[in-house]
Coordinates of C-alpha atoms in Angstrom, one line a residue:
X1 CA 16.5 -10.3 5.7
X2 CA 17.6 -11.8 2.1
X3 CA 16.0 -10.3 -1.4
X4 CA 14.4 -12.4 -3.7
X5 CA 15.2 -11.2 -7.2
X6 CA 12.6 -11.6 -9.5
X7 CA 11.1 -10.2 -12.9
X8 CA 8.3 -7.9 -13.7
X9 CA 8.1 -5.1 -16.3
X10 CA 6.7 -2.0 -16.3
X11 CA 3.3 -1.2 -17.3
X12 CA 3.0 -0.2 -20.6
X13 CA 7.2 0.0 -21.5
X14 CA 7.5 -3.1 -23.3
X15 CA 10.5 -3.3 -21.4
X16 CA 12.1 -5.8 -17.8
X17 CA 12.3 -4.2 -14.4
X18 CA 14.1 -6.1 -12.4
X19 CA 12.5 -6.1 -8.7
X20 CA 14.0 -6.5 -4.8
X21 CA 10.8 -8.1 -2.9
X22 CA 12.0 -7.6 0.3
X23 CA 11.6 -10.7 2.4
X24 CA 10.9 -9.9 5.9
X25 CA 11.3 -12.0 9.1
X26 CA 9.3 -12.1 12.0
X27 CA 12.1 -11.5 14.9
X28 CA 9.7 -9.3 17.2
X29 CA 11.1 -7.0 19.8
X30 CA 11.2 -7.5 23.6
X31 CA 11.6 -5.4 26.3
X32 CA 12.0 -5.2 30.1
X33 CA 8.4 -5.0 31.5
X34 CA 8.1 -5.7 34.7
X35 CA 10.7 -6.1 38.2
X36 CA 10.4 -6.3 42.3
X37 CA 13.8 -5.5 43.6
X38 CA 12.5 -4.3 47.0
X39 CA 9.8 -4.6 50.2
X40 CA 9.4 -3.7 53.8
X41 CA 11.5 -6.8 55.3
X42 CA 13.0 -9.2 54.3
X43 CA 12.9 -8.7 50.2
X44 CA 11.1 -11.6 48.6
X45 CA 10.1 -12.5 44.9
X46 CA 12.2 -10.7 43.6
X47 CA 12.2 -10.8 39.7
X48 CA 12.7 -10.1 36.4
X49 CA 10.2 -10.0 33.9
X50 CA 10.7 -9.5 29.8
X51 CA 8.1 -9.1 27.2
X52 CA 7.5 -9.3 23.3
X53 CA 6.3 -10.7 20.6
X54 CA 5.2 -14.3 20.6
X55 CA 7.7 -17.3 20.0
X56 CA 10.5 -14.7 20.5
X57 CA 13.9 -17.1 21.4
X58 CA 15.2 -16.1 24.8
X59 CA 18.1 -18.0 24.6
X60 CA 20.4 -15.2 23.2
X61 CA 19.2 -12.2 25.5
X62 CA 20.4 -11.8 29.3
X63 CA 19.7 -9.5 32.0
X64 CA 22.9 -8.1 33.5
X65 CA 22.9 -5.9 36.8
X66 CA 24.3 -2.7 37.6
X67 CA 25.8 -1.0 40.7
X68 CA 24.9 2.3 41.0
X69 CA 27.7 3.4 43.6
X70 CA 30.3 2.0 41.0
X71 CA 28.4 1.5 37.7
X72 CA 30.0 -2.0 37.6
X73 CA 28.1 -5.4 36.9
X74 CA 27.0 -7.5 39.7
X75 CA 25.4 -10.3 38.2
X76 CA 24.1 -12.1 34.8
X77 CA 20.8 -13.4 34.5
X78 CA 21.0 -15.6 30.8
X79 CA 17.1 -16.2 29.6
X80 CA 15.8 -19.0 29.0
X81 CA 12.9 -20.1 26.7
X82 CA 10.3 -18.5 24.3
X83 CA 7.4 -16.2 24.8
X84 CA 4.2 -17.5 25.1
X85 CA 1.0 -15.5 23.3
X86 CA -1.1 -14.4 25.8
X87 CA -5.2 -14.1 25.0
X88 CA -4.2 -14.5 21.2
X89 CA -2.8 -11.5 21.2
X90 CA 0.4 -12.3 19.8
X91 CA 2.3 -11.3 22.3
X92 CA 3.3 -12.1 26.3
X93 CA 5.4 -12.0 29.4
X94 CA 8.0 -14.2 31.0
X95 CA 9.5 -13.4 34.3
X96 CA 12.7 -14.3 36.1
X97 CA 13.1 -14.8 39.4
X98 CA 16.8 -13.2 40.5
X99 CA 17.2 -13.5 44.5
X100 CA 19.9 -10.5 45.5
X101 CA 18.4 -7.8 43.4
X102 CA 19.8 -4.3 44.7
X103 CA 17.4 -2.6 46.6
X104 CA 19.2 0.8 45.9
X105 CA 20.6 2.8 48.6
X106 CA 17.4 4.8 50.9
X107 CA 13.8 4.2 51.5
X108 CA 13.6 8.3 50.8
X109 CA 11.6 8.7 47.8
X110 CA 13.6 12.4 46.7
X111 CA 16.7 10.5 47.8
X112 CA 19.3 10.1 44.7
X113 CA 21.1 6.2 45.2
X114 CA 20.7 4.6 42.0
X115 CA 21.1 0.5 41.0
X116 CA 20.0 -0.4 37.7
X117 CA 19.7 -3.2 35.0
X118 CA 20.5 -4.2 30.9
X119 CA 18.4 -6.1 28.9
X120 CA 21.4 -7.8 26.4
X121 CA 20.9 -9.2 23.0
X122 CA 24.3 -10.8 22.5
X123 CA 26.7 -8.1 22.8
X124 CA 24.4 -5.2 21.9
X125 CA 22.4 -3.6 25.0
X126 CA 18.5 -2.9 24.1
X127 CA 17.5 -1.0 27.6
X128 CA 19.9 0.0 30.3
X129 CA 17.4 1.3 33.0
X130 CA 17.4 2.4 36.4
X131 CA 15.5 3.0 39.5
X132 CA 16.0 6.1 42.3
X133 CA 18.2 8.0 39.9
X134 CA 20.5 7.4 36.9
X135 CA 24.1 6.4 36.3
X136 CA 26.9 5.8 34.0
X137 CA 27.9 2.7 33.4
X138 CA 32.2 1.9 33.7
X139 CA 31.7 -1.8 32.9
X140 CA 30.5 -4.6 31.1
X141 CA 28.2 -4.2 28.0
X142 CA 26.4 -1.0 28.9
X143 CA 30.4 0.6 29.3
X144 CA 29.8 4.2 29.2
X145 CA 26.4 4.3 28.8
X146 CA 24.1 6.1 30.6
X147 CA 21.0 4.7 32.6
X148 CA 17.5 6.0 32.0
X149 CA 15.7 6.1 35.3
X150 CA 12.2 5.0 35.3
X151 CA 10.7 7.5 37.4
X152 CA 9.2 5.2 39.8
X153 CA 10.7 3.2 42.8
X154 CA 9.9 0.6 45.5
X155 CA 10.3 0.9 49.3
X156 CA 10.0 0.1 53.0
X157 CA 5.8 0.1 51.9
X158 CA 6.1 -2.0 49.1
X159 CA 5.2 -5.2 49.6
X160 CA 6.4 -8.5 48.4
X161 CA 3.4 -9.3 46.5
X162 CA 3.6 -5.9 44.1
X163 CA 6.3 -5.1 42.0
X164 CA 6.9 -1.4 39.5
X165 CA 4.7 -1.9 36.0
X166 CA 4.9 -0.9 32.5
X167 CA 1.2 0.2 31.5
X168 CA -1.0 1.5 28.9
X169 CA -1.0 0.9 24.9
X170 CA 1.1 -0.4 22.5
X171 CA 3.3 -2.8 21.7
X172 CA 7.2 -2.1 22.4
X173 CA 8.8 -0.6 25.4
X174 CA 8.3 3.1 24.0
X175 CA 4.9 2.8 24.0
X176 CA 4.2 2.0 28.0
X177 CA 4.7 4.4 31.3
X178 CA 6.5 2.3 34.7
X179 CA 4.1 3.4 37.4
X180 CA 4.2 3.1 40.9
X181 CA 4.1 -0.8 43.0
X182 CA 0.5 -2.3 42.4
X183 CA -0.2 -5.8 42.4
X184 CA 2.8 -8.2 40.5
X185 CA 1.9 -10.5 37.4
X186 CA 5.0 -12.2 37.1
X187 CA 5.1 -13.8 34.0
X188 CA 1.9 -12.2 32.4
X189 CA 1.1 -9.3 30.6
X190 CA 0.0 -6.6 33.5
X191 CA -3.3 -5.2 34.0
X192 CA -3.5 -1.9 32.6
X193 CA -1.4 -3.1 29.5
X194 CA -2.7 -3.5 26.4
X195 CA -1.1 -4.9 23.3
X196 CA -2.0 -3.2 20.0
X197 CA 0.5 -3.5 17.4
X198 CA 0.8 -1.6 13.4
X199 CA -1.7 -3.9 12.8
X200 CA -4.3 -7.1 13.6
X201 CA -5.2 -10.3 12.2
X202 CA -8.2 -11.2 14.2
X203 CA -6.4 -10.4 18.0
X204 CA -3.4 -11.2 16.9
X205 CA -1.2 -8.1 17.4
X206 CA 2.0 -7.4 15.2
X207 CA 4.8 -4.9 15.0
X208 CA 4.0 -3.9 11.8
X209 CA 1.9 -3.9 8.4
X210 CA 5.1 -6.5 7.0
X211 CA 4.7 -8.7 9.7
X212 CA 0.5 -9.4 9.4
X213 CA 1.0 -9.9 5.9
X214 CA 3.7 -12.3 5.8
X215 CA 1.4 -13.9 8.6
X216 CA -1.6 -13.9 6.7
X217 CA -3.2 -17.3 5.2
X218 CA -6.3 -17.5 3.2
X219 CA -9.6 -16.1 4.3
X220 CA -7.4 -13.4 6.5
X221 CA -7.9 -9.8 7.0
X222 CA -5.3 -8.0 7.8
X223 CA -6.2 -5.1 9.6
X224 CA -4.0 -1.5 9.7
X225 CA -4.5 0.2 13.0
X226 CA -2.1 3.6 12.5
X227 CA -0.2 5.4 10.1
X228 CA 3.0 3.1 9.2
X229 CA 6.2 4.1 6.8
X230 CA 7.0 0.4 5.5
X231 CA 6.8 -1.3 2.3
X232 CA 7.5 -3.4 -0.3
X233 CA 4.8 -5.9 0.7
X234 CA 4.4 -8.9 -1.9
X235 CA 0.8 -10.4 -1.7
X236 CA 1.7 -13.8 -2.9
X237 CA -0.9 -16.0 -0.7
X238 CA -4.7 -15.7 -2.2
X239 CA -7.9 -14.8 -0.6
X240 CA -6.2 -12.2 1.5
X241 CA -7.9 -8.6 2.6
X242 CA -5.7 -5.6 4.2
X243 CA -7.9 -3.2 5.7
X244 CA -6.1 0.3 6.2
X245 CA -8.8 1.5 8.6
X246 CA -8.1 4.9 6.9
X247 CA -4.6 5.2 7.8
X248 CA -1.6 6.1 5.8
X249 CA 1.1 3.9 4.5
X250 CA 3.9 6.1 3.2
X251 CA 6.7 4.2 1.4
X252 CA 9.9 3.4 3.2
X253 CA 11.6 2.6 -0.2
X254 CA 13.9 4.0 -2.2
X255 CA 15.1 1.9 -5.1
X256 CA 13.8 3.1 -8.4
X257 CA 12.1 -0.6 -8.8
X258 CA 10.4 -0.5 -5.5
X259 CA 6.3 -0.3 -5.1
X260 CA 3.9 -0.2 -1.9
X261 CA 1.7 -3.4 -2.8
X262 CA 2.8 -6.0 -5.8
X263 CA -0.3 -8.5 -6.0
X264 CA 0.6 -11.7 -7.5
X265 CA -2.0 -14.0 -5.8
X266 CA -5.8 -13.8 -7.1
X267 CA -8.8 -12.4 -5.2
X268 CA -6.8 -9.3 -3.0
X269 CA -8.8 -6.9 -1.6
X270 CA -7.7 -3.2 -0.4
X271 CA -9.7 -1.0 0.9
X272 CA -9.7 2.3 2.6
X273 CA -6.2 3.4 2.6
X274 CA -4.1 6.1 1.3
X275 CA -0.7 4.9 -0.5
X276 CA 2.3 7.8 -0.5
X277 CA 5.5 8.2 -2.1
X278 CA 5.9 4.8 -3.6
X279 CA 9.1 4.9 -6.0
X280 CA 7.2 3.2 -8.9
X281 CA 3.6 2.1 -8.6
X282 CA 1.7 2.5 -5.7
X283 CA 0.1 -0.7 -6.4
X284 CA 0.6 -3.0 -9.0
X285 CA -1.2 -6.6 -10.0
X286 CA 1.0 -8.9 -12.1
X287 CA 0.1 -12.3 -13.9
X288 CA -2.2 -14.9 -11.1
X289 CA -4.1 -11.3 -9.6
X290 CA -7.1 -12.3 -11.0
X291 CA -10.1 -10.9 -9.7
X292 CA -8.5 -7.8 -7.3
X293 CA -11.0 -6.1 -5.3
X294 CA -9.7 -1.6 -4.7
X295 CA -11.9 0.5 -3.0
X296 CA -12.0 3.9 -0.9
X297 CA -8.0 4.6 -1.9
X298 CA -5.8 8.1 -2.1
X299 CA -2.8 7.7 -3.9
X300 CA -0.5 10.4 -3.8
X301 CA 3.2 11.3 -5.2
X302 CA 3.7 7.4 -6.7
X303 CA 7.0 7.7 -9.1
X304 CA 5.1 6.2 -12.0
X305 CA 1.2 5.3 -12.2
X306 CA -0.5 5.3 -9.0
X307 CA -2.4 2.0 -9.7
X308 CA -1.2 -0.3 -12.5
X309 CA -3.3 -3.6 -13.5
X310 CA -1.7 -5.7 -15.5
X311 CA -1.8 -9.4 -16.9
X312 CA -5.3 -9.8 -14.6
X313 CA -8.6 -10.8 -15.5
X314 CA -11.2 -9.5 -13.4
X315 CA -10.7 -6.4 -11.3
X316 CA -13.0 -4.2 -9.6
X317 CA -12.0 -0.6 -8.7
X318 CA -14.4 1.6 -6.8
X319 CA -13.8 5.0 -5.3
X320 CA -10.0 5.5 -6.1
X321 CA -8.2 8.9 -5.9
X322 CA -4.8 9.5 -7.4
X323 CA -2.7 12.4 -7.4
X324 CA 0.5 14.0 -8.7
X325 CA 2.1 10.7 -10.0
X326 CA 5.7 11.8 -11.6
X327 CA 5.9 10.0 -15.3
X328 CA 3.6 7.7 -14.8
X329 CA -0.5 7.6 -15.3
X330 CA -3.0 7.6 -12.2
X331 CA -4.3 4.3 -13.8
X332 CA -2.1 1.7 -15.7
X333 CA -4.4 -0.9 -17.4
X334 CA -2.1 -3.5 -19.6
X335 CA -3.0 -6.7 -21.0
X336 CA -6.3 -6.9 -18.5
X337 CA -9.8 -7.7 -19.0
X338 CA -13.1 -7.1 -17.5
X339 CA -11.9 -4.5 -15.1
X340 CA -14.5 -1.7 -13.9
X341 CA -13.2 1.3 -12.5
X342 CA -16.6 3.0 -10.5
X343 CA -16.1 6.3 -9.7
X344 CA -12.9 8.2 -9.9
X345 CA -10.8 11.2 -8.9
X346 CA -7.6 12.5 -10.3
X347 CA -5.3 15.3 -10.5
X348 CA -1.9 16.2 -11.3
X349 CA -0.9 12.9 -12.7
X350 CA 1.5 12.7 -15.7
X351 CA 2.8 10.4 -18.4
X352 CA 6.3 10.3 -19.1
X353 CA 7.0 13.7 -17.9
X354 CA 5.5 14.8 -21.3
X355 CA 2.3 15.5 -20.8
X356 CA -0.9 14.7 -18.3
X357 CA -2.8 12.4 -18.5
X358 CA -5.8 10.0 -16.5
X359 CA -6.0 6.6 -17.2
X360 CA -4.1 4.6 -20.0
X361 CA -5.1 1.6 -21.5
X362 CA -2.5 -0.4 -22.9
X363 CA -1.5 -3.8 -24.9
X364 CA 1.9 -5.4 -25.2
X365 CA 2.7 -7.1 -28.3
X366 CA 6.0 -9.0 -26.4
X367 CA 4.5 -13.0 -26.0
X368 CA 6.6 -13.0 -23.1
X369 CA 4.9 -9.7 -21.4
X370 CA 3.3 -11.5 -18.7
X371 CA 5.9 -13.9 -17.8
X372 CA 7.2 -16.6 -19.9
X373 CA 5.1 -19.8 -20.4
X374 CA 2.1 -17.7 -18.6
X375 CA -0.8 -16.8 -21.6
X376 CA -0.8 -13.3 -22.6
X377 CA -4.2 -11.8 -21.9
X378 CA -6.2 -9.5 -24.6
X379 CA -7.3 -6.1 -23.7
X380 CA -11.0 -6.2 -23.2
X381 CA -13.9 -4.9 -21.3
X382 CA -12.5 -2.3 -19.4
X383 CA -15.5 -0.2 -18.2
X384 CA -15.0 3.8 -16.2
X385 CA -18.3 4.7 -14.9
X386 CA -19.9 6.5 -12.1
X387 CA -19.0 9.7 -10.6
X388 CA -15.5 10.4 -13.1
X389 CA -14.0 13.6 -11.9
X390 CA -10.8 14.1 -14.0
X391 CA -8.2 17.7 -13.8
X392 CA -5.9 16.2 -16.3
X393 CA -6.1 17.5 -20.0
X394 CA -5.5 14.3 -21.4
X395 CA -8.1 11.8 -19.4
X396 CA -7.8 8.8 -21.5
X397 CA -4.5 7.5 -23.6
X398 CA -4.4 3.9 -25.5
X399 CA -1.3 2.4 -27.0
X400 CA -0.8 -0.6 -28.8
X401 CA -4.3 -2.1 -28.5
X402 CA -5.7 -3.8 -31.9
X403 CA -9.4 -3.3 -30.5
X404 CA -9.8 -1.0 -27.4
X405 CA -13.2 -1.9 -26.1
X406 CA -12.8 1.0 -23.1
X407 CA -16.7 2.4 -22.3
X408 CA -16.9 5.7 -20.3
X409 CA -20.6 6.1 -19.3
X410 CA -20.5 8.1 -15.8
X411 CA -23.4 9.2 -14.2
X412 CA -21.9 12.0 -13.3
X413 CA -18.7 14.0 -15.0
X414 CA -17.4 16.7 -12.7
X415 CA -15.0 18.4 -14.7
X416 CA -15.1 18.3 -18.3
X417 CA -12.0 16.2 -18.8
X418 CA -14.9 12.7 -18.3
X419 CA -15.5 11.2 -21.5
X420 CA -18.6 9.5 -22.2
X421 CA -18.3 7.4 -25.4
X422 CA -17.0 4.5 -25.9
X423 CA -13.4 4.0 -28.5
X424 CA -12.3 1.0 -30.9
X425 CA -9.4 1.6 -33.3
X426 CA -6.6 -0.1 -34.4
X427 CA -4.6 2.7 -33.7
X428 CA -1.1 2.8 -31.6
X429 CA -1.5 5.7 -30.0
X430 CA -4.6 7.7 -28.9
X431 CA -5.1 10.6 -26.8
X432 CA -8.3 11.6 -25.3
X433 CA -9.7 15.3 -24.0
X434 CA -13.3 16.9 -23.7
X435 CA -14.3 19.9 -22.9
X436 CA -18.1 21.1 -21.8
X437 CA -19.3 20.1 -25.2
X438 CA -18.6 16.5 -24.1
X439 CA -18.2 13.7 -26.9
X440 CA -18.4 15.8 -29.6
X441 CA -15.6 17.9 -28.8
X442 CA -14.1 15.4 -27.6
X443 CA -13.8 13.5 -30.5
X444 CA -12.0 16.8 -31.9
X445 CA -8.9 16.1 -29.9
X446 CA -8.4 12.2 -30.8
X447 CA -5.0 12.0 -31.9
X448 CA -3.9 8.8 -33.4
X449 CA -0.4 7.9 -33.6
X450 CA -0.8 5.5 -36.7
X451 CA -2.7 8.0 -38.9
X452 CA -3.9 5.1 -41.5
X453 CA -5.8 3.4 -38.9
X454 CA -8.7 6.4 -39.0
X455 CA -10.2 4.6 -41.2
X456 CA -11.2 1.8 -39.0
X457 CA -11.3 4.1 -35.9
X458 CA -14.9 4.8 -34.6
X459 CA -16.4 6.4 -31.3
X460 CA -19.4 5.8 -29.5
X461 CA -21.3 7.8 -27.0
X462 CA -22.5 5.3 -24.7
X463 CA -25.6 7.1 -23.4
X464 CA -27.5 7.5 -26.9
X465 CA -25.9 4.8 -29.1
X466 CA -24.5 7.6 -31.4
X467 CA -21.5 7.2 -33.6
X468 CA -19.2 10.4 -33.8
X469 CA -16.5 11.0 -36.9
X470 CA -14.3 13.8 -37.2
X471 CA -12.6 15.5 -39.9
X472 CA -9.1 17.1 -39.5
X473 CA -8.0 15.6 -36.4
X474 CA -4.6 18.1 -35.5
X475 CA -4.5 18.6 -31.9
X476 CA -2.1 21.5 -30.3
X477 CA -1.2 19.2 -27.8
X478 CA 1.1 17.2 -30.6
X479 CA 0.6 18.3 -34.1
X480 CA 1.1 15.4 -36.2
X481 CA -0.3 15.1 -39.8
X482 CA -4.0 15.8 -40.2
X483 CA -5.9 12.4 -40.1
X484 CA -9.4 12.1 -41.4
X485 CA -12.4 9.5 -39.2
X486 CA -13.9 7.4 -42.0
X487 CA -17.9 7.9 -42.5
X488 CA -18.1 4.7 -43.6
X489 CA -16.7 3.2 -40.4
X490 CA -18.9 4.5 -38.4
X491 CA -21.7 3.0 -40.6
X492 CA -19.9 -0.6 -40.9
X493 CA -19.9 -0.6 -36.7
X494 CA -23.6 0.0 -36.9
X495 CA -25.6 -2.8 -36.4
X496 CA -28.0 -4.1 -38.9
X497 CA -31.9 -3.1 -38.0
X498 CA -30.6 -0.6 -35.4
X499 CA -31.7 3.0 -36.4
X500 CA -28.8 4.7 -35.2
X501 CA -27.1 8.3 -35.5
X502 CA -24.0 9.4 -37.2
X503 CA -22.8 12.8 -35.4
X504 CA -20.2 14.4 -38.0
X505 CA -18.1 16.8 -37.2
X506 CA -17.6 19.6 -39.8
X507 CA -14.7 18.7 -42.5
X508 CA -14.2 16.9 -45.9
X509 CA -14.5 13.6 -46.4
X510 CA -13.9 12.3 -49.5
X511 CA -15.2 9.1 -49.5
X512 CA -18.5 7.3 -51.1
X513 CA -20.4 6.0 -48.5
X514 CA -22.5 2.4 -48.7
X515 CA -25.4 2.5 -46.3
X516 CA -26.9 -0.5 -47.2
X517 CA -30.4 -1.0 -45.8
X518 CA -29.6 0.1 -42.4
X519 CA -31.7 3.3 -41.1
X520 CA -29.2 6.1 -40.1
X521 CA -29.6 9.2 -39.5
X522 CA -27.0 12.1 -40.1
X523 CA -26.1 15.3 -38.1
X524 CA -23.1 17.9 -39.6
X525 CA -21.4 20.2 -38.9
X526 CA -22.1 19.5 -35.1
X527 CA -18.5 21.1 -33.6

């Protein structure tokens, strides 16, 4: 398992992360699944059977038998071969026929005369099992080892057509019961056994959420069928779907770099899924994600922003919940257009360890931020709307955007922390709050880090058409100098034969303002 080293940079930094995509490989694991050792008479068919993960090589594992009586080796069966996939499920059987298998010591099922056998990779032993009792091993590679007895045995009523079974679900050894003789399938999977793996492309079973997706090839969906701790997973081939069948993956990671899902291939879908613990991001879209489909996800506890888009054009996020991120946003949104984000839930999220905050909205001014030689997208048409149920005090933050064309217009706000009006400034730095009084008190708590670009700032509510200006803009939360909304920006962003409404906010403002022969109407001292 080699890392790849490659580049990215954090949403909104301005500055390289250097990031381990893990690079897994598709070994699979295999395990002992089936044996007849014993049958009234003369013992026949007697055999070995090992199962796994398809196209498994056979060549390096062995089966070597054990002598209960002594715990020594009596004999070394190398394997030979792959594994076939059986029904397309990704997995199958091969058996081994191995003529002189102990038969233990007594036909008596309470009696206590163990024999037993290794399944061998190499040198390293995977399963030492046993049959009518257990045993310690004094030789060979299971040396001091002690058996595990199966639990089930043959005898004098066995007969030479049955053999002792692994059934039920799942797909390693772990996951299956031995049961008592029934009818051998030497060299297929057994009846009563069925394969299901960490997750599904079509039938095809796999270990784990890693393996499916470094299977997957265009048009795939990748299916999650239970709760999995894995992760990094690069999505580098397009036109792929995972499908978390509302299960959990929680991040096996640990490197301060590391995130869940990094998209670089365009037209990924994820859908119902919860994302915990990532290190960074929970999920992140770099340049070539274009057109990234999110819907019905919890994120929860991601060491930065749960979900960061960046360098994309075209994303659709629909019923996303994010929680408790640790110095990061719940949404990310750098250098990205046309990106909707339909109905939202958020909580506990915050920026930088300084304050919280909902959903930032961000624009690098590095030419290189989306990877050198790729084109730098502007920041435009990014559109929050349905249901918009924000905790945070701060719901919407902007940095380093010339124009910020971001339009709030739920249908429904939930707390008062939703913001219906739409913002465009040439600020660096805005913060965003509302209270019951919607807009207008909203607009009380903009805070612009570049205080000279009021003039130019104006805010739109994006149910009525209404502009909104604001005198003395000095909120708690970071009291910076005073900075004054221009009336006559708000008039300038009207259009011309557009009878509009100019909300302003009680305050001086010393200015002389042009109205030219547009039709305006104006409300003060609305607070």
């Amino acid at each position: 398992m080699a890392p790849t080293s490659i580049t990215r940079r954090l949403v909104g930094t301005g500055v390289f992360v250097f990031a381990l995509l893990l690079q897994f490989t598709l070994t699979g694991q295999v395990w002992i699944n089936e044996f007849h050792y014993d049958n009234g008479g003369t013992d026949q068919n007697e055999f070995v059977e090992v199962a796994g993960l398809a196209g498994t090589d056979l060549t390096t594992y062995s089966i070597v038998f054990y002598n209960g009586s002594s715990g020594t080796t009596y004999g070394t069966l190398p394997l030979t071969g792959s594994i076939d996939n059986e029904a397309g499920t990704n997995y199958g059987a091969v058996g081994f026929p191995y003529p002189g298998f102990m038969n233990a010591g007594s036909t008596v099922t309470t009696s206590t005369n163990p024999d037993g056998l290794a399944l061998v990779k190499g040198t390293t032993v995977l399963q030492f099992l046993s049959y009518e009792g257990s045993f310690v091993a004094t030789n060979g590679p299971a040396n001091g080892m002690t058996s595990v007895d199966i639990g089930v045995r043959e005898s004098s009523s066995t007969t030479a057509n049955q053999s002792l079974q692994l059934k039920g679900t799942g797909n390693a050894a772990t996951d299956f019961t031995w049961n008592a003789p029934s009818m051998a399938s030497n060299g297929s999977l057994n009846a009563g056994q069925t394969i299901q793996g960490a997750a599904q492309i079509g039938t095809a079973q796999y270990p784990s959420l890693s393996a499916a997706i470094l299977a997957a090839t265009p048009g795939s969906t990748v299916t999650l069928l239970e709760d999995v701790t894995e992760g990094q997973f690069n999505i580098s081939v397009g036109d792929v779907t995972v499908d978390g069948g509302g299960f959990t993956v929680t991040s096996a990671q640990n490197d301060v770099t590391d995130r869940i899902f990094e998209v670089t291939a365009p037209n990924f879908t994820l859908r119902n899924i919860t994302l915990v613990d990532a290190p960074t991001f929970s999920l992140i879209s770099s340049f070539g994600a274009d057109g990234i489909v999110l819907s019905d996800i919890t994120v929860r506890n991601s060491g930065r922003s749960g979900i960061a888009i960046a360098c994309t054009d075209g994303a659709t996020l629909t019923d996303i919940s994010v929680f408790d991120t640790q110095g990061g946003l719940a949404f990310s949104i750098t250098n990205t257009r046309n990106l909707t984000l339909t109905n939202v839930t958020t909580s506990g999220n915050s920026f930088g360890g300084g304050f919280s905050a909902s959903i930032g909205v961000f624009s690098s001014t590095d030419p290189n931020f989306c990877g050198a030689g790729n084109t730098n997208l502007a920041t435009d048409n990014i559109v929050v709307t349905g249901v918009v149920n924000i905790s945070e005090p701060t719901a919407y933050y902007t940095q380093n955007v010339s124009t910020s064309p971001v339009t709030f217009n739920p249908t429904t706000v939930v707390t008062p922390a939703g913001l219906p009006f739409r913002v465009e400034s040439p600020g660096d730095a805005l913060f965003f709050s509302a209270d019951a009084a919607g807009a207008i008190a909203g607009a009380g708590n903009v805070l612009l880090g570049n205080p000279g670009a009021a003039a130019t700032l104006t805010i739109t509510d994006t149910d009525t058409g209404n502009r909104i200006v604001a005198a003395d803009i000095n909120p708690p939360a970071n009291p910076q100098a005073t900075v004054d909304m221009s009336v006559q920006a708000a008039v300038n962003s009207i259009p011309a034969a557009t009878p509009t409404t100019i909300q302003v906010r009680g305050g001086t403002y010393p200015e002389a303002v042009d109205y030219g022969t547009k039709e305006i109407t104006i409300q003060v001292g609305l607070d």
